[in-house]
PDB file of C-alpha atoms in Angstrom:
ATOM      1  CA  GLU A   1       0.000   0.000   0.000  1.00  0.00           C
ATOM      2  CA  ALA A   2       1.334   3.407  -1.001  1.00  0.00           C
ATOM      3  CA  GLN A   3       1.776   5.466   2.113  1.00  0.00           C
ATOM      4  CA  VAL A   4       3.666   8.051   4.085  1.00  0.00           C
ATOM      5  CA  THR A   5       4.413   7.021   7.652  1.00  0.00           C
ATOM      6  CA  GLN A   6       5.436   9.201  10.552  1.00  0.00           C
ATOM      7  CA  ASN A   7       6.761   8.308  13.970  1.00  0.00           C
ATOM      8  CA  PRO A   8       5.944   8.945  16.664  1.00  0.00           C
ATOM      9  CA  ARG A   9       2.299   9.886  16.280  1.00  0.00           C
ATOM     10  CA  TYR A  10       2.218  11.618  19.661  1.00  0.00           C
ATOM     11  CA  LEU A  11       5.081  13.065  21.652  1.00  0.00           C
ATOM     12  CA  ILE A  12       5.343  15.024  24.874  1.00  0.00           C
ATOM     13  CA  THR A  13       8.761  16.450  25.662  1.00  0.00           C
ATOM     14  CA  VAL A  14      10.411  19.227  27.612  1.00  0.00           C
ATOM     15  CA  THR A  15      12.094  22.398  26.462  1.00  0.00           C
ATOM     16  CA  GLY A  16      15.590  21.837  25.146  1.00  0.00           C
ATOM     17  CA  LYS A  17      15.502  18.063  24.762  1.00  0.00           C
ATOM     18  CA  LYS A  18      16.476  17.172  21.208  1.00  0.00           C
ATOM     19  CA  LEU A  19      13.982  15.108  19.274  1.00  0.00           C
ATOM     20  CA  THR A  20      13.552  13.626  15.823  1.00  0.00           C
ATOM     21  CA  VAL A  21      10.313  12.897  14.016  1.00  0.00           C
ATOM     22  CA  THR A  22      10.774  10.348  11.280  1.00  0.00           C
ATOM     23  CA  CYS A  23       9.021  10.312   7.929  1.00  0.00           C
ATOM     24  CA  SER A  24       9.180   7.540   5.389  1.00  0.00           C
ATOM     25  CA  GLN A  25       7.467   6.970   2.037  1.00  0.00           C
ATOM     26  CA  ASN A  26       7.333   3.801  -0.031  1.00  0.00           C
ATOM     27  CA  MET A  27       6.453   5.342  -3.394  1.00  0.00           C
ATOM     28  CA  ASN A  28       9.968   6.212  -4.604  1.00  0.00           C
ATOM     29  CA  HIS A  29       9.016   9.890  -4.531  1.00  0.00           C
ATOM     30  CA  GLU A  30      11.680  12.493  -5.074  1.00  0.00           C
ATOM     31  CA  TYR A  31       9.864  15.359  -3.368  1.00  0.00           C
ATOM     32  CA  MET A  32       9.242  15.382   0.376  1.00  0.00           C
ATOM     33  CA  SER A  33       8.119  18.120   2.688  1.00  0.00           C
ATOM     34  CA  TRP A  34       7.281  18.991   6.296  1.00  0.00           C
ATOM     35  CA  TYR A  35       4.374  21.172   7.406  1.00  0.00           C
ATOM     36  CA  ARG A  36       3.101  22.309  10.742  1.00  0.00           C
ATOM     37  CA  GLN A  37      -0.562  22.917  11.419  1.00  0.00           C
ATOM     38  CA  ASP A  38      -1.691  25.366  14.067  1.00  0.00           C
ATOM     39  CA  PRO A  39      -5.220  26.471  14.938  1.00  0.00           C
ATOM     40  CA  GLY A  40      -6.228  29.530  12.960  1.00  0.00           C
ATOM     41  CA  LEU A  41      -3.053  29.418  10.861  1.00  0.00           C
ATOM     42  CA  GLY A  42      -3.645  26.462   8.554  1.00  0.00           C
ATOM     43  CA  LEU A  43      -0.611  24.545   7.308  1.00  0.00           C
ATOM     44  CA  ARG A  44       2.737  26.186   6.887  1.00  0.00           C
ATOM     45  CA  GLN A  45       5.717  24.610   5.201  1.00  0.00           C
ATOM     46  CA  ILE A  46       8.840  24.104   7.303  1.00  0.00           C
ATOM     47  CA  TYR A  47      11.322  22.482   4.900  1.00  0.00           C
ATOM     48  CA  TYR A  48      11.186  20.606   1.652  1.00  0.00           C
ATOM     49  CA  SER A  49      13.473  18.374  -0.358  1.00  0.00           C
ATOM     50  CA  MET A  50      13.512  17.950  -4.112  1.00  0.00           C
ATOM     51  CA  ASN A  51      15.765  14.892  -3.968  1.00  0.00           C
ATOM     52  CA  VAL A  52      18.480  13.152  -1.962  1.00  0.00           C
ATOM     53  CA  GLU A  53      20.879  15.659  -0.395  1.00  0.00           C
ATOM     54  CA  VAL A  54      18.767  18.581  -1.712  1.00  0.00           C
ATOM     55  CA  THR A  55      16.825  20.460   0.952  1.00  0.00           C
ATOM     56  CA  ASP A  56      15.480  23.985   1.196  1.00  0.00           C
ATOM     57  CA  LYS A  57      13.669  26.205   3.658  1.00  0.00           C
ATOM     58  CA  GLY A  58       9.942  26.689   3.590  1.00  0.00           C
ATOM     59  CA  ASP A  59       8.020  29.486   5.247  1.00  0.00           C
ATOM     60  CA  VAL A  60       8.798  28.681   8.898  1.00  0.00           C
ATOM     61  CA  PRO A  61      12.194  26.911   9.123  1.00  0.00           C
ATOM     62  CA  GLU A  62      13.470  28.513  12.338  1.00  0.00           C
ATOM     63  CA  GLY A  63      14.206  25.964  15.060  1.00  0.00           C
ATOM     64  CA  TYR A  64      14.105  22.984  12.711  1.00  0.00           C
ATOM     65  CA  LYS A  65      16.594  20.912  10.753  1.00  0.00           C
ATOM     66  CA  VAL A  66      16.083  18.204   8.164  1.00  0.00           C
ATOM     67  CA  SER A  67      18.218  15.741   6.291  1.00  0.00           C
ATOM     68  CA  ARG A  68      17.691  13.662   3.160  1.00  0.00           C
ATOM     69  CA  LYS A  69      20.327  10.972   3.052  1.00  0.00           C
ATOM     70  CA  GLU A  70      18.044   8.423   1.429  1.00  0.00           C
ATOM     71  CA  LYS A  71      15.171   8.896  -0.950  1.00  0.00           C
ATOM     72  CA  ARG A  72      12.537   7.294   1.259  1.00  0.00           C
ATOM     73  CA  ASN A  73      13.326   9.096   4.537  1.00  0.00           C
ATOM     74  CA  PHE A  74      13.053  12.732   5.529  1.00  0.00           C
ATOM     75  CA  PRO A  75      13.443  13.197   9.284  1.00  0.00           C
ATOM     76  CA  LEU A  76      12.558  16.446  11.042  1.00  0.00           C
ATOM     77  CA  ILE A  77      14.953  17.385  13.826  1.00  0.00           C
ATOM     78  CA  LEU A  78      14.269  19.789  16.665  1.00  0.00           C
ATOM     79  CA  GLU A  79      17.665  20.415  18.257  1.00  0.00           C
ATOM     80  CA  SER A  80      16.306  22.429  21.188  1.00  0.00           C
ATOM     81  CA  PRO A  81      12.501  22.351  21.201  1.00  0.00           C
ATOM     82  CA  SER A  82      10.577  25.253  22.657  1.00  0.00           C
ATOM     83  CA  PRO A  83       6.894  25.540  23.652  1.00  0.00           C
ATOM     84  CA  ASN A  84       6.091  27.529  20.501  1.00  0.00           C
ATOM     85  CA  GLN A  85       6.923  24.393  18.519  1.00  0.00           C
ATOM     86  CA  THR A  86       3.945  22.625  20.073  1.00  0.00           C
ATOM     87  CA  SER A  87       1.957  21.773  16.978  1.00  0.00           C
ATOM     88  CA  LEU A  88       0.646  19.094  14.642  1.00  0.00           C
ATOM     89  CA  TYR A  89       3.273  18.108  12.084  1.00  0.00           C
ATOM     90  CA  PHE A  90       2.664  16.573   8.694  1.00  0.00           C
ATOM     91  CA  CYS A  91       5.107  15.006   6.303  1.00  0.00           C
ATOM     92  CA  ALA A  92       4.172  14.855   2.620  1.00  0.00           C
ATOM     93  CA  SER A  93       5.632  13.486  -0.587  1.00  0.00           C
ATOM     94  CA  SER A  94       5.013  13.599  -4.307  1.00  0.00           C
ATOM     95  CA  LEU A  95       6.699  12.127  -7.340  1.00  0.00           C
ATOM     96  CA  GLN A  96       8.815  15.051  -8.497  1.00  0.00           C
ATOM     97  CA  GLY A  97       7.272  18.064  -6.869  1.00  0.00           C
ATOM     98  CA  GLN A  98       5.270  19.136  -9.912  1.00  0.00           C
ATOM     99  CA  GLY A  99       2.003  20.969  -9.419  1.00  0.00           C
ATOM    100  CA  GLU A 100      -0.233  18.404 -11.085  1.00  0.00           C
ATOM    101  CA  GLU A 101       0.989  15.559  -8.930  1.00  0.00           C
ATOM    102  CA  THR A 102      -0.931  14.275  -5.949  1.00  0.00           C
ATOM    103  CA  GLN A 103       0.840  15.132  -2.757  1.00  0.00           C
ATOM    104  CA  TYR A 104       0.465  12.341  -0.195  1.00  0.00           C
ATOM    105  CA  PHE A 105       0.305  13.280   3.463  1.00  0.00           C
ATOM    106  CA  GLY A 106       1.291  11.267   6.479  1.00  0.00           C
ATOM    107  CA  PRO A 107      -1.112  10.826   9.430  1.00  0.00           C
ATOM    108  CA  GLY A 108       0.488  13.583  11.478  1.00  0.00           C
ATOM    109  CA  THR A 109       2.601  13.825  14.637  1.00  0.00           C
ATOM    110  CA  ARG A 110       1.161  15.743  17.552  1.00  0.00           C
ATOM    111  CA  LEU A 111       3.955  17.358  19.572  1.00  0.00           C
ATOM    112  CA  LEU A 112       3.642  19.008  22.958  1.00  0.00           C
ATOM    113  CA  VAL A 113       6.687  20.839  24.306  1.00  0.00           C
ATOM    114  CA  LEU A 114       6.455  21.690  28.003  1.00  0.00           C
TER     115      LEU A 114
ATOM    116  CA  GLY B   1       4.101  36.690   1.024  1.00  0.00           C
ATOM    117  CA  GLU B   2       1.285  35.107  -0.877  1.00  0.00           C
ATOM    118  CA  ASP B   3      -1.987  34.580   0.920  1.00  0.00           C
ATOM    119  CA  VAL B   4      -4.949  32.235   0.702  1.00  0.00           C
ATOM    120  CA  GLU B   5      -8.165  33.153   2.525  1.00  0.00           C
ATOM    121  CA  GLN B   6     -11.157  31.034   3.387  1.00  0.00           C
ATOM    122  CA  SER B   7     -14.225  31.440   5.541  1.00  0.00           C
ATOM    123  CA  LEU B   8     -13.756  29.512   8.773  1.00  0.00           C
ATOM    124  CA  PHE B   9     -17.049  27.725   9.183  1.00  0.00           C
ATOM    125  CA  LEU B  10     -20.000  26.436   7.161  1.00  0.00           C
ATOM    126  CA  SER B  11     -23.023  24.570   8.420  1.00  0.00           C
ATOM    127  CA  VAL B  12     -25.476  22.796   6.103  1.00  0.00           C
ATOM    128  CA  ARG B  13     -28.209  20.195   6.306  1.00  0.00           C
ATOM    129  CA  GLU B  14     -27.763  16.733   4.884  1.00  0.00           C
ATOM    130  CA  GLY B  15     -28.855  16.625   1.249  1.00  0.00           C
ATOM    131  CA  ASP B  16     -28.216  20.320   0.637  1.00  0.00           C
ATOM    132  CA  SER B  17     -25.356  21.632  -1.482  1.00  0.00           C
ATOM    133  CA  SER B  18     -22.319  23.107   0.240  1.00  0.00           C
ATOM    134  CA  VAL B  19     -20.209  25.853  -1.276  1.00  0.00           C
ATOM    135  CA  ILE B  20     -16.827  26.613   0.228  1.00  0.00           C
ATOM    136  CA  ASN B  21     -15.072  29.723  -1.027  1.00  0.00           C
ATOM    137  CA  CYS B  22     -11.431  30.675  -1.245  1.00  0.00           C
ATOM    138  CA  THR B  23      -9.523  33.712  -2.471  1.00  0.00           C
ATOM    139  CA  TYR B  24      -5.822  33.897  -3.231  1.00  0.00           C
ATOM    140  CA  THR B  25      -3.377  36.646  -4.040  1.00  0.00           C
ATOM    141  CA  ASP B  26      -0.668  34.962  -6.132  1.00  0.00           C
ATOM    142  CA  SER B  27      -1.366  35.886  -9.746  1.00  0.00           C
ATOM    143  CA  SER B  28       1.183  33.295 -10.896  1.00  0.00           C
ATOM    144  CA  SER B  29      -0.701  30.397  -9.270  1.00  0.00           C
ATOM    145  CA  THR B  30      -0.768  27.509 -11.689  1.00  0.00           C
ATOM    146  CA  TYR B  31      -2.547  24.841  -9.674  1.00  0.00           C
ATOM    147  CA  LEU B  32      -5.244  25.233  -7.050  1.00  0.00           C
ATOM    148  CA  TYR B  33      -6.273  22.407  -4.782  1.00  0.00           C
ATOM    149  CA  TRP B  34      -8.921  21.330  -2.354  1.00  0.00           C
ATOM    150  CA  TYR B  35      -7.881  19.054   0.499  1.00  0.00           C
ATOM    151  CA  LYS B  36     -10.094  17.379   3.086  1.00  0.00           C
ATOM    152  CA  GLN B  37      -9.016  16.681   6.655  1.00  0.00           C
ATOM    153  CA  GLU B  38     -11.142  14.436   8.817  1.00  0.00           C
ATOM    154  CA  PRO B  39     -10.691  14.499  12.601  1.00  0.00           C
ATOM    155  CA  GLY B  40      -7.395  12.958  13.669  1.00  0.00           C
ATOM    156  CA  ALA B  41      -6.336  12.278  10.096  1.00  0.00           C
ATOM    157  CA  GLY B  42      -3.945  13.706   7.556  1.00  0.00           C
ATOM    158  CA  LEU B  43      -4.903  15.619   4.457  1.00  0.00           C
ATOM    159  CA  GLN B  44      -6.559  13.949   1.523  1.00  0.00           C
ATOM    160  CA  LEU B  45      -6.436  15.564  -1.896  1.00  0.00           C
ATOM    161  CA  LEU B  46     -10.003  15.921  -3.174  1.00  0.00           C
ATOM    162  CA  THR B  47      -9.418  17.640  -6.461  1.00  0.00           C
ATOM    163  CA  TYR B  48      -7.315  20.235  -8.191  1.00  0.00           C
ATOM    164  CA  ILE B  49      -7.742  22.628 -11.080  1.00  0.00           C
ATOM    165  CA  PHE B  50      -5.187  24.029 -13.460  1.00  0.00           C
ATOM    166  CA  SER B  51      -5.231  27.789 -13.775  1.00  0.00           C
ATOM    167  CA  ASN B  52      -6.266  27.787 -17.444  1.00  0.00           C
ATOM    168  CA  MET B  53      -9.511  26.007 -16.568  1.00  0.00           C
ATOM    169  CA  ASP B  54     -12.597  27.636 -15.132  1.00  0.00           C
ATOM    170  CA  MET B  55     -14.497  24.578 -14.033  1.00  0.00           C
ATOM    171  CA  LYS B  56     -13.863  20.980 -13.111  1.00  0.00           C
ATOM    172  CA  GLN B  57     -16.437  18.407 -12.088  1.00  0.00           C
ATOM    173  CA  ASP B  58     -15.751  15.137 -10.352  1.00  0.00           C
ATOM    174  CA  GLN B  59     -18.844  13.232  -9.210  1.00  0.00           C
ATOM    175  CA  ARG B  60     -20.400  15.310  -6.409  1.00  0.00           C
ATOM    176  CA  LEU B  61     -17.613  17.886  -6.475  1.00  0.00           C
ATOM    177  CA  THR B  62     -17.560  20.959  -8.694  1.00  0.00           C
ATOM    178  CA  VAL B  63     -14.657  23.385  -8.641  1.00  0.00           C
ATOM    179  CA  LEU B  64     -15.113  26.853 -10.089  1.00  0.00           C
ATOM    180  CA  LEU B  65     -12.182  29.167 -10.754  1.00  0.00           C
ATOM    181  CA  ASN B  66     -12.470  32.868 -11.474  1.00  0.00           C
ATOM    182  CA  LYS B  67      -8.915  33.749 -12.309  1.00  0.00           C
ATOM    183  CA  LYS B  68      -9.651  37.438 -12.809  1.00  0.00           C
ATOM    184  CA  ASP B  69     -10.993  37.753  -9.256  1.00  0.00           C
ATOM    185  CA  LYS B  70      -8.617  35.078  -7.888  1.00  0.00           C
ATOM    186  CA  HIS B  71     -11.596  33.243  -6.466  1.00  0.00           C
ATOM    187  CA  LEU B  72     -11.947  29.482  -6.125  1.00  0.00           C
ATOM    188  CA  SER B  73     -14.965  27.585  -4.892  1.00  0.00           C
ATOM    189  CA  LEU B  74     -15.784  23.984  -4.070  1.00  0.00           C
ATOM    190  CA  ARG B  75     -19.368  22.849  -4.389  1.00  0.00           C
ATOM    191  CA  ILE B  76     -20.383  19.556  -2.824  1.00  0.00           C
ATOM    192  CA  ALA B  77     -23.720  18.314  -4.102  1.00  0.00           C
ATOM    193  CA  ASP B  78     -26.040  16.246  -1.888  1.00  0.00           C
ATOM    194  CA  THR B  79     -23.856  16.812   1.156  1.00  0.00           C
ATOM    195  CA  GLN B  80     -23.668  13.872   3.541  1.00  0.00           C
ATOM    196  CA  THR B  81     -22.727  13.673   7.222  1.00  0.00           C
ATOM    197  CA  GLY B  82     -19.530  11.936   6.134  1.00  0.00           C
ATOM    198  CA  ASP B  83     -18.535  15.144   4.371  1.00  0.00           C
ATOM    199  CA  SER B  84     -18.137  16.858   7.746  1.00  0.00           C
ATOM    200  CA  ALA B  85     -14.469  17.796   7.901  1.00  0.00           C
ATOM    201  CA  ILE B  86     -12.090  20.697   7.469  1.00  0.00           C
ATOM    202  CA  TYR B  87     -11.519  21.702   3.863  1.00  0.00           C
ATOM    203  CA  PHE B  88      -8.318  23.437   2.840  1.00  0.00           C
ATOM    204  CA  CYS B  89      -7.771  25.478  -0.246  1.00  0.00           C
ATOM    205  CA  ALA B  90      -4.145  25.544  -1.451  1.00  0.00           C
ATOM    206  CA  GLU B  91      -2.208  26.934  -4.378  1.00  0.00           C
ATOM    207  CA  THR B  92       1.179  26.613  -5.984  1.00  0.00           C
ATOM    208  CA  SER B  93       2.897  28.607  -8.672  1.00  0.00           C
ATOM    209  CA  GLY B  94       4.998  25.706  -9.872  1.00  0.00           C
ATOM    210  CA  TYR B  95       6.681  23.152  -7.744  1.00  0.00           C
ATOM    211  CA  SER B  96       4.880  21.469  -4.906  1.00  0.00           C
ATOM    212  CA  THR B  97       5.480  24.170  -2.330  1.00  0.00           C
ATOM    213  CA  LEU B  98       1.877  24.697  -1.353  1.00  0.00           C
ATOM    214  CA  THR B  99       0.379  27.735   0.285  1.00  0.00           C
ATOM    215  CA  PHE B 100      -2.652  26.712   2.330  1.00  0.00           C
ATOM    216  CA  GLY B 101      -5.629  28.627   3.560  1.00  0.00           C
ATOM    217  CA  LYS B 102      -6.583  28.343   7.209  1.00  0.00           C
ATOM    218  CA  GLY B 103      -9.302  25.808   6.486  1.00  0.00           C
ATOM    219  CA  THR B 104     -13.106  25.824   6.469  1.00  0.00           C
ATOM    220  CA  MET B 105     -14.870  23.575   8.943  1.00  0.00           C
ATOM    221  CA  LEU B 106     -17.919  22.033   7.289  1.00  0.00           C
ATOM    222  CA  LEU B 107     -20.568  20.704   9.645  1.00  0.00           C
ATOM    223  CA  VAL B 108     -23.344  18.636   8.115  1.00  0.00           C
ATOM    224  CA  SER B 109     -26.377  18.083  10.286  1.00  0.00           C
ATOM    225  CA  PRO B 110     -28.919  15.287   9.736  1.00  0.00           C
TER     226      PRO B 110
END
């Protein structure tokens, strides 16, 4: 089954404790992306990757890092999480990042930073 | 930056038609999308329209695009309780970097 998986689905952590949210897709997609969803703000893009070793900032990259060492994986790293990073995070992928392609979303990771 | 605006809430009765509206500011938008998010779930692409089209129909869904006014709408015919969800309008001017609206919560009552 074609899918985007994220782990963990729920996470509670404390300020400053480094964490990684994993994202994996099994569709051999080149394009992958991370979004955060906040009430009243919709979804905002954090980082995206057009292919292995190619990453770029989205609209809200501050406080986040990503890496793309393999095509299927695109982890989101919070080196020193802060309470304002409490949010619902979505990973997404599409074949090559073209507009007419379907972008597949993962189920989301709900993060609470205390 | 570019902006996408939607009304926040719409309530309809089962069997009625629902119309969700969206406006955007990016005149170079090439693709416009409607996504559906059910509670606790990710986003599901419902439909999209290319900017050189003015209408697209897919079963109960009709998308209308007024490029001059930068206005997009999603009409759901014969709305069902299972259509209750948050609907996001999104646009891109090329590659898959999407700009989303804040979402419209559709509540369908029996």
